Amino acid sequence: MPPAAETEHSPSRPRLRAAAGAAVLTGLLFCLAGCLAGSYPFGPRTRNIVDLGQQYLPFHAYWRTLLTGESHGDLFLNWSSGFGSNFLGDFGTYLSSPFDLLVVLFSADRTELALYVVTTAKIATAAAVMAALLLTLRRGPWPVAAVLGTAYALSGWTFNYAATVPMWLDGLVAFPLLCLVGEWARKGRRPVLGPLVVAVAWFANFYTAYMATIGAGVVLVVRLLTTDDTGSDRPAVTRTGAAPGRASGAGTATHDATHDADRARHGDGRLRDPDGRYGSGGPRRTLGRYGADGLDGPDGSAGSDGPRRTVGQRRPRLAALLRAARSVLIGIGLAAPLVVVIFLATKVADLTPPTAFAPAAWTDVLARFLPATVSVATPALFIGTPALALALTLPFNTSVAARVRTGWAAAIVLVTLSLQWEPTHLIWHAGASPNGIPYRQTFVLCGLLLMAAWLSVARGVPRPLALLGGAGLLVFGARAAAVSRDIDRWTYPAAVGAMALAVLAAVAALLARGATGRRARRLLPVLAVGLLLAAQTGETLVTGKRTEEQQLSKVSWSPRVGPWHADMTRAVAEKDAWPRHRTDPGEVPGGNDVLLVGGQGADYYSSLTADTYSRTLAGLGFGYFAKGRHPVSLDNPVTDAIFSIGTRMRSTPKAELAVDRLPEAGITITDTPVPPLVTVHPTDPRPRTSAANAFARQERMLGHTVYEVPAARRTDAPDGTATLDVRCPAGSEVWFWAPEYQGTAALADGPAVGFAGRLPAVLGPMQQLGTVPATGAVRIRLLPEDGAKPRLKLPAQPVGCLERQRLTSAVRDLTATGATEVRTTGHTLTADLPAGSTGTAVLAVPRISGWRCAAGDAPLAPAHSRLGLLAVPLDGKATSVTCSFRPPGVRLGGAVGAAALAALLATAVLHRRRGRAREGRQEFTARAHRARSPEKSAV
């Protein structure tokens, strides 16, 4: 690129221009990529890939209802999902980013658009911060910094992973922000703002902030080892008294206009510091060709006066590390009120099966540097072929100091290797190999590569030998990647086209360096930047388009929010009778249905789904997805009675779901008498059956016998099918429970009912097959799916026959002895009981950590559990029970946050006092300062 020649009086101007340019360019490219792919909001195709539609969209819809005061819960508790779940933990996991507040600007039926705007804003902000960081690391042409900032924000990691997992985008913003905090610590600046930035990053999303903190630590170490202005706003002075970088020989021979720009002399002969401020008025300290960045002569030497020995290098570096550690610790402490809650919630979350890390093949890793490659099993490293080529020129760029080239190259190589080694993989992921995408930290490596690209190009386009070296590495990697299965048909055409434009940009920049005509010197740099921009944007658009297209064909998706959701939302709002009873909307397209359309039900999908809740529902015959973290609604009259679901919605789709069509369905509403949310049971649960099947567990929780559970005679046929023969009371309902079964089950003349159990990922729910005929003889035909494993694994007692008369009698008894009135607030439930109630009051709420209960006027104490539900012992005197939820860790986190705030205030006071002391000592030093006014001089 053209040589940098900063003429602005304030270095903040190019940083602001670069940040603004990067943000605008990134936003436009991200939207244009979606437009080319035909996805919402620019086309009919859905963007709701996997968790975007199942978690983030519903959570943002619920967040809007909470912010507008339309929800039944509060920041502590979500009454809608999971029959009552810890919302503060979910808030910290999915919704704590400041960007998520934007949802209140959109109407309830525009949540999809709101989420798209939030996603775009995060990506654009990441580009802006990275562009500003690059100009903080080294001065240079701000348009190039803007292009590289855009390359960071629209990397393969963003398109392939984070665009559909919006909470990870906060880490994309956090990484360059935390690198800025490291720069402030290195120079002893902004000791109060630094911890606040760390706190915001960890508050927004602690998971990716943790990775970003590690990455920022790597950058800080490299900067400390390759710069000499640590601990000061002025360049260092050597013991020999020689000006760093003022070398004879090679250093002088390559001296060019960049040196004059770096010196940036003021009228009085003083030099500007690297951050644009003026140095002291004492002995003149010349900056080398690359000044305080530690970039001396072209060979990295300190000049002809012998080895460079900076005064007191080790002590300032150690002090900088301590300042950085202080900022990080105080910042994390300030975020502790939320981070501690999330951490403790993960300790009681449903345990997913352990995942063994398997490193990707190196050919696949190399392929992911190229455009239009998509995979969740390999690291998404695309940053644009021109940007990657610039990064690869750094080791060969002799106009950059050797220690800088060595430091950054070593850091990039070590971080790349750390992606593939299991011990460091576990460090990156906080000690646990994640389920799903194993390379979530890849954005850090993308950022390091772009910093290397900037350091190589900031002072001007690398010389031809460096360009050839970088191009050679790029070609070698591209050829080695040709065997990878991740290569797309668009990969090499896009890469070759981008490189062709990048070569033309390099030629234009090299010509600009030697141009003598005024017009050529002005137009050629603009042409070079324009060609670089065209190369990067073209590849980015191809990658974004192909990523969306391949994701829709390879992974699960949810349709857009449409008439089905709107109709269900209206129906639920009309029938909602909380807390008299629950209203369950049943299944709608996507997940977390009650968050999206309202009501109260079992459906709940979160990384923090409590293990107690998941196991309790699985034992009752509910199904789940996501290895237990997504329990779903069960349409069963017994569980409806247990959990006080008085209104149930059932949907019949009008057409098959499609990626480019809005879903529509007919809705049926059924009202059923059910007991209140609080019922009273004998101290000894009845019936006293110890059978280990879902039917018996439902009866124990209900407290009444309602099923006939017969012994089944199984007959296996040679073709792999089977039949079950049982006898049940005539007219009873036949329910089939086979959580691991894959296939269909049907009565003799009944329709086939599908079952899709696939442990450990999917647990199939129990389902009704039909009604027992007058003979009482029932035959169930089983047709397993081809390739199903295990083909016909069934529980010992897979059939239960429900007698409705018994259930009606049980509901009547529980209603008569249950609560006469139930009241709820944001996170508290109070129920009035009939006088003289004894035994145990059972709340139809899972006993997750954080509940405290009491009978009558007794103080709140940790709640008891009865078969997984909240329970309060009764002595016959209390006429009410009260339960209140407080997320575990709120008090501890608050205490840590208060201590961190005190430390921050102490830091601010000490910094202010030291600043005043330095101003006082200025009177007795040679340091230049503003003349005092005549009035003050007289005093």
CSV table of N, CA and C in Angstrom, one decimal, residues 722-807:
chain,number,residue,atom,x,y,z
A,722,ALA,N,-41.8,-56.4,14.8
A,722,ALA,CA,-42.2,-57.1,16.1
A,722,ALA,C,-43.6,-56.8,16.4
A,723,THR,N,-44.3,-57.6,17.3
A,723,THR,CA,-45.6,-57.2,17.8
A,723,THR,C,-45.6,-57.4,19.3
A,724,LEU,N,-46.4,-56.6,20.0
A,724,LEU,CA,-46.6,-56.6,21.4
A,724,LEU,C,-48.1,-56.9,21.6
A,725,ASP,N,-48.3,-57.9,22.5
A,725,ASP,CA,-49.7,-58.3,22.8
A,725,ASP,C,-49.9,-58.1,24.3
A,726,VAL,N,-51.0,-57.3,24.6
A,726,VAL,CA,-51.3,-57.0,26.0
A,726,VAL,C,-52.8,-57.0,26.2
A,727,ARG,N,-53.3,-57.0,27.4
A,727,ARG,CA,-54.7,-56.9,27.7
A,727,ARG,C,-54.9,-55.8,28.7
A,728,CYS,N,-55.9,-54.9,28.4
A,728,CYS,CA,-56.2,-53.7,29.1
A,728,CYS,C,-57.7,-53.6,29.3
A,729,PRO,N,-58.2,-52.7,30.2
A,729,PRO,CA,-59.6,-52.5,30.4
A,729,PRO,C,-60.2,-51.9,29.1
A,730,ALA,N,-61.3,-52.3,28.7
A,730,ALA,CA,-62.0,-51.8,27.5
A,730,ALA,C,-62.2,-50.3,27.6
A,731,GLY,N,-62.0,-49.6,26.6
A,731,GLY,CA,-62.2,-48.2,26.5
A,731,GLY,C,-61.1,-47.3,27.1
A,732,SER,N,-60.1,-47.9,27.7
A,732,SER,CA,-59.0,-47.1,28.2
A,732,SER,C,-58.0,-46.7,27.0
A,733,GLU,N,-57.2,-45.8,27.3
A,733,GLU,CA,-56.3,-45.2,26.3
A,733,GLU,C,-55.0,-46.0,26.3
A,734,VAL,N,-54.5,-46.4,25.1
A,734,VAL,CA,-53.2,-47.1,25.1
A,734,VAL,C,-52.1,-46.1,24.8
A,735,TRP,N,-51.1,-46.1,25.8
A,735,TRP,CA,-50.0,-45.2,25.7
A,735,TRP,C,-48.7,-46.1,25.6
A,736,PHE,N,-47.8,-45.7,24.7
A,736,PHE,CA,-46.6,-46.4,24.4
A,736,PHE,C,-45.4,-45.6,24.8
A,737,TRP,N,-44.6,-46.2,25.6
A,737,TRP,CA,-43.4,-45.5,26.1
A,737,TRP,C,-42.1,-46.3,25.7
A,738,ALA,N,-41.4,-45.7,24.8
A,738,ALA,CA,-40.2,-46.4,24.2
A,738,ALA,C,-39.1,-45.3,23.9
A,739,PRO,N,-38.4,-44.8,24.9
A,739,PRO,CA,-37.6,-43.6,24.7
A,739,PRO,C,-36.4,-43.8,23.8
A,740,GLU,N,-36.0,-45.0,23.5
A,740,GLU,CA,-34.9,-45.3,22.6
A,740,GLU,C,-35.3,-45.8,21.2
A,741,TYR,N,-36.6,-46.0,21.1
A,741,TYR,CA,-37.1,-46.7,19.8
A,741,TYR,C,-37.1,-45.7,18.7
A,742,GLN,N,-36.7,-46.2,17.5
A,742,GLN,CA,-36.8,-45.5,16.2
A,742,GLN,C,-37.6,-46.3,15.3
A,743,GLY,N,-38.8,-45.7,14.9
A,743,GLY,CA,-39.6,-46.4,14.0
A,743,GLY,C,-41.1,-46.0,14.2
A,744,THR,N,-42.0,-46.8,13.9
A,744,THR,CA,-43.4,-46.6,14.1
A,744,THR,C,-44.0,-47.6,14.9
A,745,ALA,N,-45.1,-47.3,15.6
A,745,ALA,CA,-45.9,-48.2,16.4
A,745,ALA,C,-47.4,-47.9,16.1
A,746,ALA,N,-48.2,-49.0,16.0
A,746,ALA,CA,-49.6,-48.8,15.6
A,746,ALA,C,-50.4,-49.9,16.2
A,747,LEU,N,-51.7,-49.6,16.5
A,747,LEU,CA,-52.7,-50.6,16.9
A,747,LEU,C,-53.1,-51.3,15.6
A,748,ALA,N,-53.9,-52.4,15.7
A,748,ALA,CA,-54.2,-53.2,14.6
A,748,ALA,C,-54.8,-52.4,13.4
A,749,ASP,N,-55.8,-51.6,13.8
A,749,ASP,CA,-56.5,-50.8,12.7
A,749,ASP,C,-56.2,-49.3,12.9
A,750,GLY,N,-55.2,-48.9,13.6
A,750,GLY,CA,-54.9,-47.5,13.9
A,750,GLY,C,-53.8,-46.9,13.0
A,751,PRO,N,-53.7,-45.6,13.0
A,751,PRO,CA,-52.6,-45.0,12.3
A,751,PRO,C,-51.2,-45.3,12.9
A,752,ALA,N,-50.2,-45.2,12.1
A,752,ALA,CA,-48.8,-45.4,12.6
A,752,ALA,C,-48.4,-44.1,13.3
A,753,VAL,N,-47.8,-44.3,14.4
A,753,VAL,CA,-47.2,-43.2,15.2
A,753,VAL,C,-45.7,-43.3,15.2
A,754,GLY,N,-45.0,-42.2,14.8
A,754,GLY,CA,-43.6,-42.2,14.7
A,754,GLY,C,-42.9,-42.0,16.1
A,755,PHE,N,-41.8,-42.7,16.3
A,755,PHE,CA,-40.9,-42.5,17.4
A,755,PHE,C,-39.5,-42.3,16.9
A,756,ALA,N,-38.8,-41.4,17.6
A,756,ALA,CA,-37.5,-41.0,17.0
A,756,ALA,C,-36.4,-40.9,18.1
A,757,GLY,N,-36.4,-41.9,19.1
A,757,GLY,CA,-35.4,-41.9,20.1
A,757,GLY,C,-34.0,-42.2,19.5
A,758,ARG,N,-33.1,-41.4,19.9
A,758,ARG,CA,-31.7,-41.6,19.4
A,758,ARG,C,-30.7,-41.2,20.5
A,759,LEU,N,-30.6,-41.9,21.5
A,759,LEU,CA,-29.7,-41.5,22.6
A,759,LEU,C,-28.2,-41.5,22.2
A,760,PRO,N,-27.4,-40.6,22.7
A,760,PRO,CA,-27.8,-39.7,23.8
A,760,PRO,C,-28.4,-38.4,23.4
A,761,ALA,N,-28.5,-38.2,22.1
A,761,ALA,CA,-29.0,-36.8,21.6
A,761,ALA,C,-30.5,-36.6,21.8
A,762,VAL,N,-31.3,-37.7,21.5
A,762,VAL,CA,-32.8,-37.5,21.4
A,762,VAL,C,-33.4,-38.6,22.3
A,763,LEU,N,-34.3,-38.2,23.1
A,763,LEU,CA,-35.1,-39.1,23.9
A,763,LEU,C,-36.6,-39.0,23.4
A,764,GLY,N,-37.1,-40.1,23.0
A,764,GLY,CA,-38.5,-40.1,22.5
A,764,GLY,C,-39.5,-40.0,23.6
A,765,PRO,N,-40.6,-39.2,23.4
A,765,PRO,CA,-41.6,-39.1,24.5
A,765,PRO,C,-42.7,-40.2,24.3
A,766,MET,N,-43.4,-40.5,25.4
A,766,MET,CA,-44.5,-41.4,25.3
A,766,MET,C,-45.6,-40.8,24.4
A,767,GLN,N,-46.3,-41.7,23.7
A,767,GLN,CA,-47.4,-41.2,22.9
A,767,GLN,C,-48.6,-42.1,22.9
A,768,GLN,N,-49.8,-41.6,22.6
A,768,GLN,CA,-51.0,-42.4,22.6
A,768,GLN,C,-51.1,-43.0,21.2
A,769,LEU,N,-51.5,-44.3,21.3
A,769,LEU,CA,-51.7,-45.1,20.1
A,769,LEU,C,-53.2,-45.2,19.7
A,770,GLY,N,-54.0,-45.1,20.7
A,770,GLY,CA,-55.5,-45.3,20.4
A,770,GLY,C,-56.2,-45.8,21.6
A,771,THR,N,-57.4,-46.4,21.4
A,771,THR,CA,-58.3,-46.9,22.5
A,771,THR,C,-58.4,-48.4,22.5
A,772,VAL,N,-58.5,-49.0,23.6
A,772,VAL,CA,-58.6,-50.4,23.8
A,772,VAL,C,-60.0,-50.8,23.3
A,773,PRO,N,-60.1,-51.8,22.5
A,773,PRO,CA,-61.4,-52.3,22.0
A,773,PRO,C,-62.2,-53.0,23.1
A,774,ALA,N,-63.4,-53.4,22.8
A,774,ALA,CA,-64.3,-54.0,23.8
A,774,ALA,C,-63.7,-55.3,24.3
A,775,THR,N,-63.0,-56.0,23.4
A,775,THR,CA,-62.4,-57.3,23.8
A,775,THR,C,-61.3,-57.2,24.9
A,776,GLY,N,-60.7,-56.0,25.0
A,776,GLY,CA,-59.6,-55.8,25.9
A,776,GLY,C,-58.3,-56.3,25.4
A,777,ALA,N,-58.3,-56.9,24.2
A,777,ALA,CA,-57.0,-57.4,23.6
A,777,ALA,C,-56.4,-56.3,22.8
A,778,VAL,N,-55.1,-56.1,23.0
A,778,VAL,CA,-54.4,-55.0,22.2
A,778,VAL,C,-53.2,-55.6,21.6
A,779,ARG,N,-53.0,-55.4,20.3
A,779,ARG,CA,-51.8,-55.8,19.6
A,779,ARG,C,-51.2,-54.6,19.0
A,780,ILE,N,-49.9,-54.4,19.2
A,780,ILE,CA,-49.1,-53.2,18.8
A,780,ILE,C,-48.1,-53.7,17.7
A,781,ARG,N,-48.2,-53.2,16.5
A,781,ARG,CA,-47.2,-53.5,15.5
A,781,ARG,C,-46.1,-52.5,15.5
A,782,LEU,N,-44.8,-53.1,15.5
A,782,LEU,CA,-43.6,-52.2,15.6
A,782,LEU,C,-42.8,-52.4,14.3
A,783,LEU,N,-42.6,-51.3,13.6
A,783,LEU,CA,-41.8,-51.3,12.4
A,783,LEU,C,-40.6,-50.4,12.6
A,784,PRO,N,-39.4,-50.9,13.0
A,784,PRO,CA,-38.3,-50.0,13.2
A,784,PRO,C,-37.7,-49.5,11.9
A,785,GLU,N,-37.0,-48.3,12.0
A,785,GLU,CA,-36.4,-47.7,10.9
A,785,GLU,C,-35.2,-48.6,10.4
A,786,ASP,N,-34.9,-48.5,9.1
A,786,ASP,CA,-33.8,-49.2,8.6
A,786,ASP,C,-32.5,-48.6,9.2
A,787,GLY,N,-31.6,-49.4,9.7
A,787,GLY,CA,-30.4,-48.9,10.3
A,787,GLY,C,-30.5,-48.4,11.7
A,788,ALA,N,-31.7,-48.5,12.3
A,788,ALA,CA,-31.9,-48.0,13.6
A,788,ALA,C,-31.1,-48.8,14.6
A,789,LYS,N,-30.4,-48.2,15.5
A,789,LYS,CA,-29.6,-48.9,16.5
A,789,LYS,C,-29.8,-48.2,17.9
A,790,PRO,N,-30.3,-49.1,18.9
A,790,PRO,CA,-30.7,-50.5,18.7
A,790,PRO,C,-32.1,-50.5,18.0
A,791,ARG,N,-32.3,-51.6,17.3
A,791,ARG,CA,-33.5,-51.7,16.5
A,791,ARG,C,-34.8,-51.7,17.3
A,792,LEU,N,-34.8,-52.6,18.3
A,792,LEU,CA,-36.0,-52.8,19.1
A,792,LEU,C,-35.8,-52.8,20.6
A,793,LYS,N,-35.0,-51.9,21.1
A,793,LYS,CA,-34.7,-51.8,22.5
A,793,LYS,C,-35.9,-51.1,23.2
A,794,LEU,N,-36.7,-51.9,24.0
A,794,LEU,CA,-37.8,-51.4,24.7
A,794,LEU,C,-37.7,-51.5,26.2
A,795,PRO,N,-38.4,-50.7,27.0
A,795,PRO,CA,-38.4,-50.8,28.4
A,795,PRO,C,-39.1,-52.2,28.8
A,796,ALA,N,-39.0,-52.6,30.0
A,796,ALA,CA,-39.6,-53.8,30.5
A,796,ALA,C,-41.1,-53.7,30.4
A,797,GLN,N,-41.7,-52.5,30.7
A,797,GLN,CA,-43.1,-52.3,30.6
A,797,GLN,C,-43.4,-51.1,29.7
A,798,PRO,N,-43.5,-51.3,28.4
A,798,PRO,CA,-43.6,-50.1,27.5
A,798,PRO,C,-45.0,-49.6,27.3
A,799,VAL,N,-46.0,-50.4,27.8
A,799,VAL,CA,-47.4,-50.1,27.5
A,799,VAL,C,-48.2,-49.7,28.8
A,800,GLY,N,-48.9,-48.6,28.8
A,800,GLY,CA,-49.8,-48.2,29.9
A,800,GLY,C,-51.1,-47.9,29.4
A,801,CYS,N,-52.2,-48.3,30.1
A,801,CYS,CA,-53.5,-48.1,29.7
A,801,CYS,C,-54.2,-47.1,30.7
A,802,LEU,N,-54.5,-45.9,30.2
A,802,LEU,CA,-55.0,-44.9,31.1
A,802,LEU,C,-56.5,-45.0,31.2
A,803,GLU,N,-57.0,-45.0,32.4
A,803,GLU,CA,-58.5,-45.0,32.7
A,803,GLU,C,-58.9,-43.6,33.1
A,804,ARG,N,-59.6,-42.9,32.2
A,804,ARG,CA,-60.0,-41.6,32.4
A,804,ARG,C,-60.8,-41.3,33.6
A,805,GLN,N,-61.7,-42.3,34.0
A,805,GLN,CA,-62.5,-42.1,35.2
A,805,GLN,C,-61.6,-42.0,36.5
A,806,ARG,N,-60.6,-42.8,36.5
A,806,ARG,CA,-59.7,-42.7,37.7
A,806,ARG,C,-59.0,-41.3,37.7
A,807,LEU,N,-58.6,-40.8,36.5
A,807,LEU,CA,-57.9,-39.5,36.5
A,807,LEU,C,-58.8,-38.4,36.9
